[in-house]
mmCIF file of C-alpha atoms in Angstrom:
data_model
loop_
_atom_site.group_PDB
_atom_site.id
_atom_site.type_symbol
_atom_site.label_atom_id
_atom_site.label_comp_id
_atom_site.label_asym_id
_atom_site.label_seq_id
_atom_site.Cartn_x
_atom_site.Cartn_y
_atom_site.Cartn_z
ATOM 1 C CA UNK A 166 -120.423 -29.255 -15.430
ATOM 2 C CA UNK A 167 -117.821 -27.572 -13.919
ATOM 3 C CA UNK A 168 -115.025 -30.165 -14.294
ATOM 4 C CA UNK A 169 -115.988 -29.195 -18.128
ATOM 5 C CA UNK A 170 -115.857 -25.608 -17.604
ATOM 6 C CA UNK A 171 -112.075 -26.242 -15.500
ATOM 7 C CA UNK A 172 -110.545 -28.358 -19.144
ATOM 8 C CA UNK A 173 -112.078 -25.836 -21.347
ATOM 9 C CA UNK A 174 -110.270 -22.949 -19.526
ATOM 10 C CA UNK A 175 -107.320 -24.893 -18.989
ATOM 11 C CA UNK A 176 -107.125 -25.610 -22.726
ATOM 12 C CA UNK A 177 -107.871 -22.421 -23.674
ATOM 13 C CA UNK A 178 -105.142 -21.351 -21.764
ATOM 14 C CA UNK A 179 -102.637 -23.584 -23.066
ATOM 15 C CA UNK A 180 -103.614 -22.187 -26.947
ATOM 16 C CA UNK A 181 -103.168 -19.054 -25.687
ATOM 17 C CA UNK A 182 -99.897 -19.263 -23.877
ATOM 18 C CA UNK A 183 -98.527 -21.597 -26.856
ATOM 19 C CA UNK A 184 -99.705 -18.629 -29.359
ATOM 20 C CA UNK A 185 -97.709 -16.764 -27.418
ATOM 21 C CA UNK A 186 -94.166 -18.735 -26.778
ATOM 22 C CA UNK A 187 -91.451 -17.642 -29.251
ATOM 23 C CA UNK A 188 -88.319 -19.395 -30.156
ATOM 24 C CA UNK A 189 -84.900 -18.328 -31.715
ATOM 25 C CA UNK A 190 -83.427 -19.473 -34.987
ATOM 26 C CA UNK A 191 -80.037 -18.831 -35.415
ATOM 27 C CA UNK A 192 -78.596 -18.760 -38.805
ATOM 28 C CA UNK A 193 -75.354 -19.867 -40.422
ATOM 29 C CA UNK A 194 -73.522 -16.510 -39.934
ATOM 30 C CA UNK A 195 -75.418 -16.195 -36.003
ATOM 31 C CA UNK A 196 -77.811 -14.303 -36.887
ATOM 32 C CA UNK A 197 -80.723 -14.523 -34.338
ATOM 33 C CA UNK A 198 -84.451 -14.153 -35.498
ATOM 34 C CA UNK A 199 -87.046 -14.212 -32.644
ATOM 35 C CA UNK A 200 -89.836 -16.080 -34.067
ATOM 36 C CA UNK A 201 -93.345 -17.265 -32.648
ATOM 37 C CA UNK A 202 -93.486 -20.850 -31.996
ATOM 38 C CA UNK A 203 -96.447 -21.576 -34.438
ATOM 39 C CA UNK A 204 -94.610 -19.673 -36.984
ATOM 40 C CA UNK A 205 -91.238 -21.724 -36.211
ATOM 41 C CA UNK A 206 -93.261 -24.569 -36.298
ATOM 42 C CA UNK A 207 -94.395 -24.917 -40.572
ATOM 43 C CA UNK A 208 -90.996 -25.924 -40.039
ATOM 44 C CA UNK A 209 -91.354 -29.859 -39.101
ATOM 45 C CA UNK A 210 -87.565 -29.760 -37.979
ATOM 46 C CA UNK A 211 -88.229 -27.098 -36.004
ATOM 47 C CA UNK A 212 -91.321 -28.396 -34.824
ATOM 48 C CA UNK A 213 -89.304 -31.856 -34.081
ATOM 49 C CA UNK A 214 -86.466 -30.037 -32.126
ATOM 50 C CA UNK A 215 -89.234 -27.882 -30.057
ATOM 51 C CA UNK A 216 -91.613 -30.290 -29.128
ATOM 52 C CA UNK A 217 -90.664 -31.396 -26.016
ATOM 53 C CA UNK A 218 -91.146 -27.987 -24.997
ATOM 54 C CA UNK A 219 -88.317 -26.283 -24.380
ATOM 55 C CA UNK A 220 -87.766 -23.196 -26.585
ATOM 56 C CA UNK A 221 -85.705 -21.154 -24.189
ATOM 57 C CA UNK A 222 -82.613 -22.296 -26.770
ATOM 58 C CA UNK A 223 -81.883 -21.030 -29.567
ATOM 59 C CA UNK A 224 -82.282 -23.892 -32.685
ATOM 60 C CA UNK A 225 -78.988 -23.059 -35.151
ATOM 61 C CA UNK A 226 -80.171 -23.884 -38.861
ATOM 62 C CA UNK A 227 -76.620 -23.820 -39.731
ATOM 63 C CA UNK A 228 -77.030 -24.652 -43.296
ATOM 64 C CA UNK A 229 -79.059 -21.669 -43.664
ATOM 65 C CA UNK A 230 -77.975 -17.941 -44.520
ATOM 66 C CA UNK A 231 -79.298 -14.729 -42.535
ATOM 67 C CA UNK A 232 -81.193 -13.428 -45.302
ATOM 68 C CA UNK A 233 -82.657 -16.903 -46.777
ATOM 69 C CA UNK A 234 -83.883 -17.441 -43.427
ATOM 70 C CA UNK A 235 -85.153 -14.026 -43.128
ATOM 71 C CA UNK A 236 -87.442 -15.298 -46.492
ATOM 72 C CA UNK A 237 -88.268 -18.298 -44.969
ATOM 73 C CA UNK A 238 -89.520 -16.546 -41.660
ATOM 74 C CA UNK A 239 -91.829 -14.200 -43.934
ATOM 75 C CA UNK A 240 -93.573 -17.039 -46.007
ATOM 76 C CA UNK A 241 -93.825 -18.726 -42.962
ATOM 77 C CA UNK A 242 -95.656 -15.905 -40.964
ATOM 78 C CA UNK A 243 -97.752 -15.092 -43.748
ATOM 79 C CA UNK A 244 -98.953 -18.584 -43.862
ATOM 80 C CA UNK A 245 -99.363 -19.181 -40.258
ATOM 81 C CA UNK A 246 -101.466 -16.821 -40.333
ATOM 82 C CA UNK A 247 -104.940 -18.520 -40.549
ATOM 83 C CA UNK A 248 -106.266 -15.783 -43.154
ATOM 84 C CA UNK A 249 -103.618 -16.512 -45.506
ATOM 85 C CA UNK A 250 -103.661 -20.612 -46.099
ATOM 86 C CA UNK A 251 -101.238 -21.944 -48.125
ATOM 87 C CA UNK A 252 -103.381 -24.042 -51.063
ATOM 88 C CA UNK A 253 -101.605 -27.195 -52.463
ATOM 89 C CA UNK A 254 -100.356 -26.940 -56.268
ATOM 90 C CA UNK A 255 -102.243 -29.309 -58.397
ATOM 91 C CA UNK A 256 -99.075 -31.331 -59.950
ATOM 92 C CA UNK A 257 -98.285 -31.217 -62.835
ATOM 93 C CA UNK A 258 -98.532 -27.559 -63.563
ATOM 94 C CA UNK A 259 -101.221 -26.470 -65.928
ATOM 95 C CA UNK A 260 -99.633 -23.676 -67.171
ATOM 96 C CA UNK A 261 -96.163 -21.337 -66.909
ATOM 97 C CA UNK A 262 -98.345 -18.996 -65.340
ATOM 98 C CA UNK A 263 -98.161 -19.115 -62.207
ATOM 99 C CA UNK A 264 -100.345 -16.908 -60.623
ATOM 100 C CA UNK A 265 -102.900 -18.939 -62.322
ATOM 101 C CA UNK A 266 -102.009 -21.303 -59.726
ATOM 102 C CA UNK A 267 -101.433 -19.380 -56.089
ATOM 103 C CA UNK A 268 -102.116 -16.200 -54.635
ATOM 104 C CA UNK A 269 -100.275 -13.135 -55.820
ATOM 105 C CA UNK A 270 -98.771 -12.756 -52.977
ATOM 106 C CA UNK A 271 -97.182 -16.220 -53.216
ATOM 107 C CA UNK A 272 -95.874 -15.225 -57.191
ATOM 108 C CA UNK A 273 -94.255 -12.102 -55.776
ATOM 109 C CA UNK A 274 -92.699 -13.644 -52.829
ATOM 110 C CA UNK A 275 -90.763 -15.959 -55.434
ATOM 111 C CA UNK A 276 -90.088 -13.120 -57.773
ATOM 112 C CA UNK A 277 -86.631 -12.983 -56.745
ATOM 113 C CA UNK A 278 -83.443 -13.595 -58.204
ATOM 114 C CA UNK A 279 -82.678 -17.073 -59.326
ATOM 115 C CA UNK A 280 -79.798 -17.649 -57.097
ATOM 116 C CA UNK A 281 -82.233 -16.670 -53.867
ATOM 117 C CA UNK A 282 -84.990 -19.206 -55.629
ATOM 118 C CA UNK A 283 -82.412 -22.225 -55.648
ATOM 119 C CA UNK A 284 -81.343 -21.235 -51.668
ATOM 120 C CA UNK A 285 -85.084 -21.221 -50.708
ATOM 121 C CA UNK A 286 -85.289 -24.189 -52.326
ATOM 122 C CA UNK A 287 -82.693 -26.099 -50.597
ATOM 123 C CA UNK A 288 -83.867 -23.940 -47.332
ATOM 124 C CA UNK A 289 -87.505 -25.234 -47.727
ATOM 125 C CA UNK A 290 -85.838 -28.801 -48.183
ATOM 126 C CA UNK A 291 -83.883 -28.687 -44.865
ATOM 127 C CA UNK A 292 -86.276 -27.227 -42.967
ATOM 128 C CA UNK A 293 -88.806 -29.917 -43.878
ATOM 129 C CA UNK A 294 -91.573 -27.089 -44.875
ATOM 130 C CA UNK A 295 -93.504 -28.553 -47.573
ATOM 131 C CA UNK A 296 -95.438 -25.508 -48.964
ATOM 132 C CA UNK A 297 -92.619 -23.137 -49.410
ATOM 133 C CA UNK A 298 -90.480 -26.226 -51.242
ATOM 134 C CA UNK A 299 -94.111 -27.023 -53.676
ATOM 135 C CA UNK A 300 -94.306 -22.636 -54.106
ATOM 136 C CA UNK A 301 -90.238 -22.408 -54.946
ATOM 137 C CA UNK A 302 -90.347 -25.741 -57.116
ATOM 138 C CA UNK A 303 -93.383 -24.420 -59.373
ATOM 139 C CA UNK A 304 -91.542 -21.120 -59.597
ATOM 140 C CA UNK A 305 -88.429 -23.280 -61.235
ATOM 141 C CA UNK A 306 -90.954 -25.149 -63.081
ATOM 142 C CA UNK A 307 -93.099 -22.299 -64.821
ATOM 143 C CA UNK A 308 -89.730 -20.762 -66.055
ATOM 144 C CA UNK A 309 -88.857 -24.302 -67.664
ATOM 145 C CA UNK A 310 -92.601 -25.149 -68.893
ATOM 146 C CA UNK A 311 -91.964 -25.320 -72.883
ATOM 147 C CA UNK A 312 -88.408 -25.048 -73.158
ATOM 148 C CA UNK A 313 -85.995 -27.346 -75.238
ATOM 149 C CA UNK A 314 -82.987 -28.679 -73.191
ATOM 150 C CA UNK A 315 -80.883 -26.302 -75.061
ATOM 151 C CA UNK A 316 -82.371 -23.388 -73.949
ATOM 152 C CA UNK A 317 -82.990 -24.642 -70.115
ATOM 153 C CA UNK A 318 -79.169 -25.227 -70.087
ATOM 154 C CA UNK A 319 -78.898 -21.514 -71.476
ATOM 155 C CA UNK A 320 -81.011 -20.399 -68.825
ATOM 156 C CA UNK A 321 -79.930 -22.294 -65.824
ATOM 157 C CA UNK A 322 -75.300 -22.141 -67.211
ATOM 158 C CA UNK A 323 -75.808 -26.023 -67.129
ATOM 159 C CA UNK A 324 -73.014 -27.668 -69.201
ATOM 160 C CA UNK A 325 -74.185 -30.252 -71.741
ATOM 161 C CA UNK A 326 -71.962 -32.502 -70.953
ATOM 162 C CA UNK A 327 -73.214 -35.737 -73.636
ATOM 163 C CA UNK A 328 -71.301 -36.835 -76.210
ATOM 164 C CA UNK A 329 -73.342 -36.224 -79.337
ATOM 165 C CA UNK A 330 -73.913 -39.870 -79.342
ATOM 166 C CA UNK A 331 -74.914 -40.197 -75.946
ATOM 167 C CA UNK A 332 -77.513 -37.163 -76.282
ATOM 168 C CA UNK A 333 -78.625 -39.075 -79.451
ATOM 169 C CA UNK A 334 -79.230 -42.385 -76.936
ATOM 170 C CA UNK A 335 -80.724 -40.543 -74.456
ATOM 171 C CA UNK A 336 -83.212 -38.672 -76.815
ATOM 172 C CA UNK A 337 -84.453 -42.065 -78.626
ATOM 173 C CA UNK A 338 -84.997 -44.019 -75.153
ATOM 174 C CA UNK A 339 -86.994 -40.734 -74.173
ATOM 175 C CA UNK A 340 -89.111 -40.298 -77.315
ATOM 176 C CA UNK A 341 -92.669 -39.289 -77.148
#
C-alpha cells in the first residue's frame, strides 16, 4: 500500500541520516575527535548522553586521555563495523593464548604496553563498553594464567604487603 511504501522510506531515511550524524568527544586534555554516532554509541554513556538527539555538543569524557581515547575510538570503529563483530569471550579463559580466543586483530589491538592496557581498561569501564573491557580484561588475564602470586606481583610491581602469618592464613582458607 502506499502508506507502507511512505514508513518504509521514511525509515529508511532515518537509518540513513542516523548512519550519517557524528558527534564530538572531547578528551581530558580537549582534545576533540569527530566520531560517527553509531561508532560513539558502543559507548552506552555516550549512547545515554546522545539519545535524546542532540549531538551538536561536544560530550567531554574527562577522565579519559587523548590518546586512550584515540584507542577506544579505533576498537570501537572496527567493531561497529558490521563485518567485524565483536564475539563474547567464553569465561573462564581456556587458555593464555589468546588468539585462541578472538580475532587477531583483537590480540594485536591489546598488544600494547601494560600501562596503555590498565588505561583501556579503566577507559572501557567508564565508558560503559562491554567488549573492549571483556578484550582488555582477557589480555590481563592470559598474562596471569599459571602464575604463582610471587611472580604476578613481579610482573605487575605489586607489594606483598602480608605478614608471613597472614599470607600463611590466607593460603590455608584458599586451599585447593
Amino acid at each position: 500500500s502506499e502508506q507502507t511504501t511512505y514508513v518504509s522510506t521514511l525509515i529508511l531515511y532515518i537509518v540513513q541520516n542516523m548512519a550519517e550524524q557524528s558527534v564530538t568527544l572531547s578528551s581530558q586534555e580537549g582534545t576533540k575527535f569527530e566520531v560517527p554516532l553509531k561508532v560513539a554509541n558502543m559507548s552506552k554513556l555516550v549512547e545515554t548522553m546522545t539519545e535524546d538527539g542532540e549531538v551538536d555538543e561536544e560530550v567531554p569524557l574527562m577522565d579519559v586521555k587523548a590518546a586512550v581515547l584515540e584507542k577506544v575510538i579505533q576498537f570501537c570503529t572496527h567493531h561497529a563495523d558490521p563485518s567485524n563483530p565483536f564475539s563474547d569471550i567464553e569465561k573462564p579463559l581456556k587458555t593464555a593464548n589468546l588468539a585462541e580466543v578472538v580475532t587477531e586483530w583483537d590480540v594485536n589491538f591489546v598488544n600494547v604496553e601494560k600501562d596503555m592496557l590498565f588505561e583501556l581498561i579503566l577507559a572501557a569501564n567508564y565508558l560503559d563498553i562491554k567488549p573492549l573491557l571483556d578484550l582488555t580484561c582477557a589480555k590481563v588475564a592470559t598474562t596471569l594464567k599459571g602464575k604463582t602470586p610471587e611472580e604476578i606481583r613481579i610482573e605487575y610491581n605489586i607489594r606483598n604487603d602480608f605478614t608471613p602469618e597472614e599470607e600463611a592464613q590466607v593460603r590455608e582458607e584458599n586451599r585447593w
